[in-house]
PDB file of C-alpha atoms and ligand atoms in Angstrom:
ATOM      1  CA  MET A   1     -22.148   1.161  10.114  1.00  0.00           C
ATOM      2  CA  ALA A   2     -19.578   1.041  12.946  1.00  0.00           C
ATOM      3  CA  SER A   3     -19.724   3.628  15.707  1.00  0.00           C
ATOM      4  CA  SER A   4     -17.150   6.395  15.703  1.00  0.00           C
ATOM      5  CA  ALA A   5     -15.405   4.778  18.685  1.00  0.00           C
ATOM      6  CA  THR A   6     -15.014   1.588  16.663  1.00  0.00           C
ATOM      7  CA  ALA A   7     -13.987   3.641  13.662  1.00  0.00           C
ATOM      8  CA  LEU A   8     -11.113   5.156  15.571  1.00  0.00           C
ATOM      9  CA  LYS A   9      -9.905   1.724  16.541  1.00  0.00           C
ATOM     10  CA  THR A  10     -10.090   0.318  13.032  1.00  0.00           C
ATOM     11  CA  ARG A  11      -7.776   2.812  11.377  1.00  0.00           C
ATOM     12  CA  ARG A  12      -4.628   1.136  10.098  1.00  0.00           C
ATOM     13  CA  ARG A  13      -2.810   3.755  12.038  1.00  0.00           C
ATOM     14  CA  GLY A  14      -5.470   4.783  14.544  1.00  0.00           C
ATOM     15  CA  SER A  15      -4.945   2.968  17.809  1.00  0.00           C
ATOM     16  CA  GLY A  16      -2.313   0.902  19.528  1.00  0.00           C
ATOM     17  CA  PRO A  17      -2.955  -2.524  21.006  1.00  0.00           C
ATOM     18  CA  THR A  18      -4.886  -2.529  24.258  1.00  0.00           C
ATOM     19  CA  ALA A  19      -3.023  -3.333  27.473  1.00  0.00           C
ATOM     20  CA  ASP A  20      -4.387  -6.874  27.655  1.00  0.00           C
ATOM     21  CA  THR A  21      -3.507  -7.819  24.062  1.00  0.00           C
ATOM     22  CA  VAL A  22       0.026  -8.604  22.992  1.00  0.00           C
ATOM     23  CA  ALA A  23       0.775  -8.534  19.278  1.00  0.00           C
ATOM     24  CA  PRO A  24       2.276 -11.816  18.040  1.00  0.00           C
ATOM     25  CA  PRO A  25       5.900 -11.133  17.269  1.00  0.00           C
ATOM     26  CA  ARG A  26       6.347 -12.758  13.865  1.00  0.00           C
ATOM     27  CA  ASN A  27       4.556 -12.514  10.522  1.00  0.00           C
ATOM     28  CA  ASP A  28       3.647 -16.198  10.257  1.00  0.00           C
ATOM     29  CA  GLN A  29       2.138 -16.158  13.759  1.00  0.00           C
ATOM     30  CA  VAL A  30      -0.559 -13.673  12.731  1.00  0.00           C
ATOM     31  CA  ASP A  31      -3.843 -14.967  11.317  1.00  0.00           C
ATOM     32  CA  TRP A  32      -4.039 -12.543   8.376  1.00  0.00           C
ATOM     33  CA  ASN A  33      -7.363 -14.072   7.338  1.00  0.00           C
ATOM     34  CA  LEU A  34      -8.887 -12.235  10.322  1.00  0.00           C
ATOM     35  CA  PHE A  35      -8.027  -8.915   8.631  1.00  0.00           C
ATOM     36  CA  ASN A  36     -11.412  -7.378   7.766  1.00  0.00           C
ATOM     37  CA  PRO A  37     -11.003  -5.541   4.435  1.00  0.00           C
ATOM     38  CA  ARG A  38     -14.546  -4.157   4.362  1.00  0.00           C
ATOM     39  CA  ILE A  39     -14.122  -2.374   7.677  1.00  0.00           C
ATOM     40  CA  TYR A  40     -10.525  -1.396   6.921  1.00  0.00           C
ATOM     41  CA  HIS A  41     -11.595   0.173   3.627  1.00  0.00           C
ATOM     42  CA  ALA A  42     -14.621   1.894   5.147  1.00  0.00           C
ATOM     43  CA  HIS A  43     -12.572   3.587   7.845  1.00  0.00           C
ATOM     44  CA  ASN A  44      -9.451   4.398   5.888  1.00  0.00           C
ATOM     45  CA  TYR A  45     -10.382   4.966   2.254  1.00  0.00           C
ATOM     46  CA  ARG A  46     -14.060   5.792   1.926  1.00  0.00           C
ATOM     47  CA  THR A  47     -13.035   9.447   2.055  1.00  0.00           C
ATOM     48  CA  LEU A  48      -9.771  11.049   0.991  1.00  0.00           C
ATOM     49  CA  ARG A  49      -7.915  11.992   4.173  1.00  0.00           C
ATOM     50  CA  ASP A  50      -5.379  14.791   4.177  1.00  0.00           C
ATOM     51  CA  ASP A  51      -2.426  12.426   4.842  1.00  0.00           C
ATOM     52  CA  ASP A  52      -3.468  10.250   1.883  1.00  0.00           C
ATOM     53  CA  ARG A  53      -3.854  13.401  -0.229  1.00  0.00           C
ATOM     54  CA  GLN A  54      -0.196  14.238   0.505  1.00  0.00           C
ATOM     55  CA  LEU A  55       0.887  10.662  -0.249  1.00  0.00           C
ATOM     56  CA  VAL A  56      -1.016  10.515  -3.551  1.00  0.00           C
ATOM     57  CA  THR A  57       0.364  13.916  -4.590  1.00  0.00           C
ATOM     58  CA  HIS A  58       4.002  12.952  -3.895  1.00  0.00           C
ATOM     59  CA  VAL A  59       3.707   9.524  -5.526  1.00  0.00           C
ATOM     60  CA  ARG A  60       1.937  11.047  -8.550  1.00  0.00           C
ATOM     61  CA  ASP A  61       4.586  13.746  -8.979  1.00  0.00           C
ATOM     62  CA  PHE A  62       7.337  11.129  -8.716  1.00  0.00           C
ATOM     63  CA  PHE A  63       5.915   8.470 -11.082  1.00  0.00           C
ATOM     64  CA  GLY A  64       4.692  11.239 -13.391  1.00  0.00           C
ATOM     65  CA  SER A  65       8.251  12.521 -13.768  1.00  0.00           C
ATOM     66  CA  VAL A  66      10.056   9.236 -14.567  1.00  0.00           C
ATOM     67  CA  ARG A  67      10.141   7.110 -17.715  1.00  0.00           C
ATOM     68  CA  ILE A  68       8.161   3.882 -17.452  1.00  0.00           C
ATOM     69  CA  ALA A  69       7.868   1.711 -20.588  1.00  0.00           C
ATOM     70  CA  PRO A  70       4.243   1.084 -21.700  1.00  0.00           C
ATOM     71  CA  THR A  71       4.846  -2.665 -21.399  1.00  0.00           C
ATOM     72  CA  ALA A  72       6.021  -2.275 -17.789  1.00  0.00           C
ATOM     73  CA  LYS A  73       4.827  -4.676 -15.102  1.00  0.00           C
ATOM     74  CA  GLY A  74       3.954  -3.043 -11.784  1.00  0.00           C
ATOM     75  CA  LEU A  75       3.923  -4.639  -8.329  1.00  0.00           C
ATOM     76  CA  ASP A  76       1.878  -3.577  -5.313  1.00  0.00           C
ATOM     77  CA  ILE A  77       2.835  -5.737  -2.357  1.00  0.00           C
ATOM     78  CA  GLY A  78       0.359  -6.182   0.522  1.00  0.00           C
ATOM     79  CA  PRO A  79      -2.476  -4.078  -0.967  1.00  0.00           C
ATOM     80  CA  GLY A  80      -4.997  -5.004   1.730  1.00  0.00           C
ATOM     81  CA  ALA A  81      -8.101  -2.968   0.863  1.00  0.00           C
ATOM     82  CA  ASN A  82      -6.214  -0.022  -0.587  1.00  0.00           C
ATOM     83  CA  LEU A  83      -6.332   0.481  -4.352  1.00  0.00           C
ATOM     84  CA  TYR A  84      -4.644   3.877  -4.609  1.00  0.00           C
ATOM     85  CA  PRO A  85      -1.040   2.567  -4.781  1.00  0.00           C
ATOM     86  CA  SER A  86      -1.956   0.328  -7.722  1.00  0.00           C
ATOM     87  CA  LEU A  87      -3.999   3.149  -9.297  1.00  0.00           C
ATOM     88  CA  SER A  88      -0.802   5.247  -9.276  1.00  0.00           C
ATOM     89  CA  MET A  89       0.850   2.756 -11.674  1.00  0.00           C
ATOM     90  CA  LEU A  90      -2.065   1.798 -13.948  1.00  0.00           C
ATOM     91  CA  PRO A  91      -1.675   4.638 -16.494  1.00  0.00           C
ATOM     92  CA  PHE A  92       1.963   3.699 -17.154  1.00  0.00           C
ATOM     93  CA  CYS A  93       1.893  -0.105 -17.027  1.00  0.00           C
ATOM     94  CA  GLY A  94       0.702  -2.918 -19.261  1.00  0.00           C
ATOM     95  CA  GLN A  95      -0.127  -4.895 -16.125  1.00  0.00           C
ATOM     96  CA  VAL A  96      -0.104  -4.310 -12.362  1.00  0.00           C
ATOM     97  CA  GLU A  97       0.145  -7.306 -10.046  1.00  0.00           C
ATOM     98  CA  LEU A  98      -1.182  -7.064  -6.489  1.00  0.00           C
ATOM     99  CA  VAL A  99       0.472  -9.694  -4.298  1.00  0.00           C
ATOM    100  CA  GLU A 100      -1.385 -10.275  -1.034  1.00  0.00           C
ATOM    101  CA  TYR A 101      -0.944 -12.768   1.805  1.00  0.00           C
ATOM    102  CA  SER A 102      -4.425 -12.658   3.357  1.00  0.00           C
ATOM    103  CA  ALA A 103      -7.160 -14.754   1.730  1.00  0.00           C
ATOM    104  CA  ALA A 104      -9.783 -12.304   3.051  1.00  0.00           C
ATOM    105  CA  ASN A 105      -8.038  -9.405   1.321  1.00  0.00           C
ATOM    106  CA  ILE A 106      -7.575 -11.390  -1.898  1.00  0.00           C
ATOM    107  CA  ALA A 107     -11.310 -12.124  -2.010  1.00  0.00           C
ATOM    108  CA  TRP A 108     -12.106  -8.434  -1.390  1.00  0.00           C
ATOM    109  CA  LEU A 109      -9.695  -7.289  -4.110  1.00  0.00           C
ATOM    110  CA  ARG A 110     -11.153  -9.742  -6.617  1.00  0.00           C
ATOM    111  CA  ARG A 111     -14.646  -8.468  -5.837  1.00  0.00           C
ATOM    112  CA  GLN A 112     -13.437  -4.979  -6.800  1.00  0.00           C
ATOM    113  CA  GLN A 113     -12.796  -6.360 -10.266  1.00  0.00           C
ATOM    114  CA  LEU A 114     -16.360  -7.554 -10.842  1.00  0.00           C
ATOM    115  CA  TRP A 115     -18.565  -5.325 -12.976  1.00  0.00           C
ATOM    116  CA  LEU A 116     -20.909  -5.331 -10.026  1.00  0.00           C
ATOM    117  CA  ARG A 117     -18.470  -3.094  -8.164  1.00  0.00           C
ATOM    118  CA  ARG A 118     -17.807  -0.643 -10.966  1.00  0.00           C
ATOM    119  CA  PHE A 119     -20.007   2.024  -9.424  1.00  0.00           C
ATOM    120  CA  ASP A 120     -18.141   2.108  -6.099  1.00  0.00           C
ATOM    121  CA  ARG A 121     -17.175   5.799  -6.185  1.00  0.00           C
ATOM    122  CA  SER A 122     -14.737   5.792  -3.254  1.00  0.00           C
ATOM    123  CA  TRP A 123     -11.685   5.813  -5.556  1.00  0.00           C
ATOM    124  CA  ASP A 124     -12.909   8.702  -7.698  1.00  0.00           C
ATOM    125  CA  LYS A 125     -11.374  11.391  -5.462  1.00  0.00           C
ATOM    126  CA  PHE A 126      -8.000   9.629  -5.488  1.00  0.00           C
ATOM    127  CA  TRP A 127      -8.264   9.189  -9.276  1.00  0.00           C
ATOM    128  CA  SER A 128      -9.067  12.875  -9.855  1.00  0.00           C
ATOM    129  CA  LEU A 129      -6.041  13.840  -7.801  1.00  0.00           C
ATOM    130  CA  TYR A 130      -3.821  11.655  -9.991  1.00  0.00           C
ATOM    131  CA  GLY A 131      -5.470  13.252 -13.030  1.00  0.00           C
ATOM    132  CA  GLU A 132      -4.225  16.711 -12.021  1.00  0.00           C
ATOM    133  CA  HIS A 133      -0.746  15.717 -13.255  1.00  0.00           C
ATOM    134  CA  PRO A 134      -0.217  16.068 -17.024  1.00  0.00           C
ATOM    135  CA  ALA A 135       1.418  12.613 -17.280  1.00  0.00           C
ATOM    136  CA  TYR A 136      -1.727  11.033 -15.771  1.00  0.00           C
ATOM    137  CA  ALA A 137      -4.407  13.327 -17.216  1.00  0.00           C
ATOM    138  CA  PRO A 138      -5.178  11.645 -20.586  1.00  0.00           C
ATOM    139  CA  PHE A 139      -5.491   8.151 -19.057  1.00  0.00           C
ATOM    140  CA  VAL A 140      -7.497   9.368 -16.076  1.00  0.00           C
ATOM    141  CA  ARG A 141      -9.886  11.299 -18.337  1.00  0.00           C
ATOM    142  CA  ALA A 142     -10.379   8.262 -20.589  1.00  0.00           C
ATOM    143  CA  ASN A 143     -10.897   5.618 -17.883  1.00  0.00           C
ATOM    144  CA  ARG A 144     -12.812   5.224 -14.659  1.00  0.00           C
ATOM    145  CA  PRO A 145     -10.614   3.874 -11.845  1.00  0.00           C
ATOM    146  CA  LEU A 146     -12.330   0.529 -11.358  1.00  0.00           C
ATOM    147  CA  ASP A 147     -12.563  -0.045 -15.128  1.00  0.00           C
ATOM    148  CA  ALA A 148      -8.806   0.515 -15.409  1.00  0.00           C
ATOM    149  CA  PHE A 149      -8.232  -1.674 -12.350  1.00  0.00           C
ATOM    150  CA  ARG A 150     -10.350  -4.456 -13.831  1.00  0.00           C
ATOM    151  CA  GLU A 151      -8.559  -4.184 -17.172  1.00  0.00           C
ATOM    152  CA  LYS A 152      -4.934  -4.125 -16.027  1.00  0.00           C
ATOM    153  CA  ALA A 153      -4.679  -5.424 -12.453  1.00  0.00           C
ATOM    154  CA  THR A 154      -4.203  -9.032 -11.397  1.00  0.00           C
ATOM    155  CA  VAL A 155      -4.466 -10.259  -7.821  1.00  0.00           C
ATOM    156  CA  SER A 156      -2.090 -13.031  -6.745  1.00  0.00           C
ATOM    157  CA  PRO A 157      -1.688 -14.838  -3.446  1.00  0.00           C
ATOM    158  CA  GLY A 158       1.860 -14.586  -2.129  1.00  0.00           C
ATOM    159  CA  SER A 159       4.216 -13.368   0.540  1.00  0.00           C
ATOM    160  CA  ILE A 160       6.684 -10.508   0.455  1.00  0.00           C
ATOM    161  CA  PHE A 161       9.274 -13.024   1.677  1.00  0.00           C
ATOM    162  CA  GLU A 162       8.798 -15.191  -1.420  1.00  0.00           C
ATOM    163  CA  LEU A 163       8.676 -12.631  -4.218  1.00  0.00           C
ATOM    164  CA  LYS A 164      10.540 -13.533  -7.400  1.00  0.00           C
ATOM    165  CA  ARG A 165      13.696 -11.450  -7.818  1.00  0.00           C
ATOM    166  CA  ALA A 166      14.095  -8.659 -10.425  1.00  0.00           C
ATOM    167  CA  ARG A 167      10.698  -9.330 -11.973  1.00  0.00           C
ATOM    168  CA  TRP A 168       8.803  -5.984 -11.830  1.00  0.00           C
ATOM    169  CA  ASP A 169       9.539  -2.625 -13.518  1.00  0.00           C
ATOM    170  CA  VAL A 170       7.883  -0.343 -10.949  1.00  0.00           C
ATOM    171  CA  GLY A 171       6.583  -0.996  -7.453  1.00  0.00           C
ATOM    172  CA  THR A 172       4.609   0.267  -4.474  1.00  0.00           C
ATOM    173  CA  MET A 173       4.552  -0.932  -0.882  1.00  0.00           C
ATOM    174  CA  PHE A 174       2.197   0.967   1.428  1.00  0.00           C
ATOM    175  CA  PHE A 175       2.272   0.371   5.193  1.00  0.00           C
ATOM    176  CA  VAL A 176       3.476  -3.221   4.747  1.00  0.00           C
ATOM    177  CA  ALA A 177       7.139  -3.683   5.795  1.00  0.00           C
ATOM    178  CA  CYS A 178       6.472  -1.877   9.099  1.00  0.00           C
ATOM    179  CA  SER A 179       3.272  -3.905   9.588  1.00  0.00           C
ATOM    180  CA  LEU A 180       4.503  -7.449   8.935  1.00  0.00           C
ATOM    181  CA  SER A 181       5.226  -8.119  12.594  1.00  0.00           C
ATOM    182  CA  ALA A 182       6.825  -6.634  15.682  1.00  0.00           C
ATOM    183  CA  ASP A 183      10.155  -8.080  14.603  1.00  0.00           C
ATOM    184  CA  ARG A 184      12.967  -5.731  13.529  1.00  0.00           C
ATOM    185  CA  GLY A 185      14.585  -8.385  11.316  1.00  0.00           C
ATOM    186  CA  GLU A 186      11.332  -8.973   9.408  1.00  0.00           C
ATOM    187  CA  PHE A 187      11.018  -5.221   8.771  1.00  0.00           C
ATOM    188  CA  PHE A 188      14.512  -5.115   7.233  1.00  0.00           C
ATOM    189  CA  ARG A 189      13.944  -8.314   5.246  1.00  0.00           C
ATOM    190  CA  GLY A 190      10.561  -7.036   4.037  1.00  0.00           C
ATOM    191  CA  VAL A 191      12.108  -3.828   2.671  1.00  0.00           C
ATOM    192  CA  SER A 192      14.929  -5.784   1.011  1.00  0.00           C
ATOM    193  CA  ARG A 193      12.641  -8.428  -0.541  1.00  0.00           C
ATOM    194  CA  PHE A 194      10.418  -5.683  -1.991  1.00  0.00           C
ATOM    195  CA  LEU A 195      13.374  -3.865  -3.567  1.00  0.00           C
ATOM    196  CA  GLU A 196      14.978  -7.094  -4.786  1.00  0.00           C
ATOM    197  CA  ALA A 197      11.710  -7.953  -6.573  1.00  0.00           C
ATOM    198  CA  LEU A 198      12.197  -4.850  -8.745  1.00  0.00           C
ATOM    199  CA  ARG A 199      14.460  -4.760 -11.779  1.00  0.00           C
ATOM    200  CA  PRO A 200      17.615  -2.660 -11.434  1.00  0.00           C
ATOM    201  CA  GLY A 201      16.733   0.997 -12.065  1.00  0.00           C
ATOM    202  CA  ALA A 202      12.998   0.476 -11.361  1.00  0.00           C
ATOM    203  CA  PRO A 203      11.191   3.385  -9.647  1.00  0.00           C
ATOM    204  CA  PHE A 204       9.290   2.687  -6.440  1.00  0.00           C
ATOM    205  CA  ALA A 205       7.213   4.366  -3.736  1.00  0.00           C
ATOM    206  CA  ALA A 206       6.940   2.961  -0.218  1.00  0.00           C
ATOM    207  CA  ALA A 207       4.947   4.373   2.705  1.00  0.00           C
ATOM    208  CA  PHE A 208       5.648   3.628   6.364  1.00  0.00           C
ATOM    209  CA  MET A 209       3.948   4.311   9.674  1.00  0.00           C
ATOM    210  CA  THR A 210       6.440   5.652  12.165  1.00  0.00           C
ATOM    211  CA  GLY A 211       6.213   5.025  15.902  1.00  0.00           C
ATOM    212  CA  SER A 212       3.407   2.479  15.655  1.00  0.00           C
ATOM    213  CA  SER A 213       3.500  -0.714  17.683  1.00  0.00           C
ATOM    214  CA  GLY A 214       0.253  -2.132  16.309  1.00  0.00           C
ATOM    215  CA  TYR A 215      -3.352  -1.438  15.421  1.00  0.00           C
ATOM    216  CA  GLU A 216      -6.780  -2.997  15.703  1.00  0.00           C
ATOM    217  CA  ILE A 217      -9.474  -3.868  13.222  1.00  0.00           C
ATOM    218  CA  LYS A 218     -12.713  -4.692  15.005  1.00  0.00           C
ATOM    219  CA  ASN A 219     -11.099  -5.944  18.225  1.00  0.00           C
ATOM    220  CA  GLN A 220      -8.494  -7.901  16.278  1.00  0.00           C
ATOM    221  CA  THR A 221      -4.942  -6.763  16.979  1.00  0.00           C
ATOM    222  CA  PHE A 222      -2.333  -6.598  14.233  1.00  0.00           C
ATOM    223  CA  PRO A 223       1.357  -6.005  14.874  1.00  0.00           C
ATOM    224  CA  ALA A 224       3.790  -3.318  13.784  1.00  0.00           C
ATOM    225  CA  PHE A 225       7.459  -2.641  14.257  1.00  0.00           C
ATOM    226  CA  PRO A 226       7.922   0.996  15.341  1.00  0.00           C
ATOM    227  CA  VAL A 227      10.252   2.576  12.788  1.00  0.00           C
ATOM    228  CA  ASN A 228      11.535   6.126  12.327  1.00  0.00           C
ATOM    229  CA  ALA A 229      13.030   7.950   9.335  1.00  0.00           C
ATOM    230  CA  ASP A 230      16.588   6.856  10.222  1.00  0.00           C
ATOM    231  CA  ILE A 231      15.638   3.172  10.444  1.00  0.00           C
ATOM    232  CA  ILE A 232      13.779   3.439   7.120  1.00  0.00           C
ATOM    233  CA  LYS A 233      16.809   5.075   5.461  1.00  0.00           C
ATOM    234  CA  HIS A 234      19.034   2.361   6.883  1.00  0.00           C
ATOM    235  CA  ALA A 235      16.743  -0.372   5.507  1.00  0.00           C
ATOM    236  CA  LEU A 236      16.793   1.252   2.043  1.00  0.00           C
ATOM    237  CA  THR A 237      20.548   1.896   1.916  1.00  0.00           C
ATOM    238  CA  ARG A 238      21.656  -1.367   0.328  1.00  0.00           C
ATOM    239  CA  HIS A 239      19.260  -1.462  -2.636  1.00  0.00           C
ATOM    240  CA  ALA A 240      18.133   2.165  -2.960  1.00  0.00           C
ATOM    241  CA  PRO A 241      20.796   4.404  -1.443  1.00  0.00           C
ATOM    242  CA  GLY A 242      19.491   7.566  -3.158  1.00  0.00           C
ATOM    243  CA  ALA A 243      15.885   7.200  -1.961  1.00  0.00           C
ATOM    244  CA  GLU A 244      14.165  10.415  -0.970  1.00  0.00           C
ATOM    245  CA  ILE A 245      12.416  10.440   2.391  1.00  0.00           C
ATOM    246  CA  THR A 246       9.361  12.696   2.740  1.00  0.00           C
ATOM    247  CA  PRO A 247       7.638  13.138   6.121  1.00  0.00           C
ATOM    248  CA  ILE A 248       3.846  13.223   5.773  1.00  0.00           C
ATOM    249  CA  LYS A 249       1.817  15.374   8.161  1.00  0.00           C
ATOM    250  CA  THR A 250      -0.815  13.360   9.950  1.00  0.00           C
ATOM    251  CA  ASP A 251      -3.115  14.051  12.894  1.00  0.00           C
ATOM    252  CA  LEU A 252      -3.799  10.426  13.758  1.00  0.00           C
ATOM    253  CA  ARG A 253      -2.070  10.231  17.128  1.00  0.00           C
ATOM    254  CA  PRO A 254       0.635  12.351  18.668  1.00  0.00           C
ATOM    255  CA  GLU A 255       3.148   9.478  18.723  1.00  0.00           C
ATOM    256  CA  VAL A 256       2.478   8.137  15.218  1.00  0.00           C
ATOM    257  CA  GLY A 257       3.691   9.612  11.944  1.00  0.00           C
ATOM    258  CA  MET A 258       4.078   8.686   8.293  1.00  0.00           C
ATOM    259  CA  VAL A 259       6.996   8.690   5.906  1.00  0.00           C
ATOM    260  CA  LEU A 260       7.079   8.218   2.145  1.00  0.00           C
ATOM    261  CA  ALA A 261      10.188   6.897   0.409  1.00  0.00           C
ATOM    262  CA  THR A 262      10.565   7.314  -3.348  1.00  0.00           C
ATOM    263  CA  GLY A 263      13.514   6.313  -5.476  1.00  0.00           C
ATOM    264  CA  PHE A 264      15.022   3.731  -7.774  1.00  0.00           C
ATOM    265  CA  ARG A 265      16.286   0.213  -7.204  1.00  0.00           C
ATOM    266  CA  ARG A 266      20.065   0.334  -7.452  1.00  0.00           C
ATOM    267  CA  ARG A 267      21.409  -0.660 -10.904  1.00  0.00           C
TER     268      ARG A 267
HETATM  269  C1  SAM B 301      -1.358  -2.347   7.389  1.00  0.00           C
HETATM  270  S1  SAM B 301      -1.937  -3.315   6.058  1.00  0.00           S
HETATM  271  C2  SAM B 301      -1.593  -2.230   4.681  1.00  0.00           C
HETATM  272  C3  SAM B 301      -2.606  -2.411   3.581  1.00  0.00           C
HETATM  273  C4  SAM B 301      -2.512  -1.420   2.423  1.00  0.00           C
HETATM  274  N1  SAM B 301      -1.281  -1.589   1.679  1.00  0.00           N
HETATM  275  C5  SAM B 301      -2.699   0.012   2.843  1.00  0.00           C
HETATM  276  O1  SAM B 301      -1.992   0.883   2.308  1.00  0.00           O
HETATM  277  O2  SAM B 301      -3.598   0.319   3.630  1.00  0.00           O
HETATM  278  C6  SAM B 301      -0.685  -4.593   5.910  1.00  0.00           C
HETATM  279  C7  SAM B 301      -0.950  -5.515   4.728  1.00  0.00           C
HETATM  280  O3  SAM B 301       0.156  -6.420   4.601  1.00  0.00           O
HETATM  281  C8  SAM B 301      -0.359  -7.699   4.275  1.00  0.00           C
HETATM  282  N2  SAM B 301       0.648  -8.728   4.631  1.00  0.00           N
HETATM  283  C9  SAM B 301       0.891  -9.279   5.838  1.00  0.00           C
HETATM  284  N3  SAM B 301       1.882 -10.181   5.753  1.00  0.00           N
HETATM  285  C10 SAM B 301       2.286 -10.194   4.468  1.00  0.00           C
HETATM  286  C11 SAM B 301       3.268 -10.927   3.751  1.00  0.00           C
HETATM  287  N4  SAM B 301       4.057 -11.842   4.350  1.00  0.00           N
HETATM  288  N5  SAM B 301       3.403 -10.697   2.436  1.00  0.00           N
HETATM  289  C12 SAM B 301       2.622  -9.790   1.811  1.00  0.00           C
HETATM  290  N6  SAM B 301       1.671  -9.062   2.433  1.00  0.00           N
HETATM  291  C13 SAM B 301       1.505  -9.263   3.752  1.00  0.00           C
HETATM  292  C14 SAM B 301      -1.650  -7.777   5.080  1.00  0.00           C
HETATM  293  O4  SAM B 301      -2.511  -8.803   4.653  1.00  0.00           O
HETATM  294  C15 SAM B 301      -2.207  -6.372   4.851  1.00  0.00           C
HETATM  295  O5  SAM B 301      -2.922  -6.329   3.653  1.00  0.00           O
END
């Protein structure tokens, strides 16, 4: 078990790069295979934090209020070691595809699908929170989260920059576009590629860290482009002009915040 000092450093949103480390500026210059999903999961998702509680509640209320066909295909781009965005779509979709760039994260995600892992209880609190909404309740009552994940989720290697266009009916993107690199252009392209991967009219939820210029997982620095609500709105304007922006209260660091965007891909 990592010490609490290490724990603070490993949060996806917990600490900036140290003075003597400079985040590589572009996505393909980062060795994403050094991303440690076990530690990332342990420090971010083993318990249900209050900021994640707010995110789950907003996403649940949004997806629970829109029509999604039972045959729908969902996309979660850049899942890392976070299953709750894909869990938000499982009750409504025939299939949910998790597209991830890091081989280490792909291996971790595939291990979650083995029967061996079915008694990992860390997702139960997230699942119960989804189950409080009437649109989710019957499915949540009838299925355990990892059973549903094993049944309906597929894990594919891939990059946000190479997603097929207009292929998915609903999508999530949590802390990915702002965390691809320190490059403004890659942030904007990441948001656009995600939205272009959705069919016209598809609902989506996307979470962003604001004000972050990077984070560490076990002494390994990963980059971020520091966005704010206006930059996020600007990035969404072309493909999702009506997106709703919800600030999320977080106590991580004074200079870092979170924003959730929900809406529909322009028709
Ligand atoms: C800050 S983590 C967010 C992980 C997770 N979605 C969450 O909510 O905690 C950024 C994720 O983006 C992934 N990633 C990095 N470059 C990517 C790319 N080009 N395409 C897709 N995913 C990428 C990383 O491997 C990592 O899983």
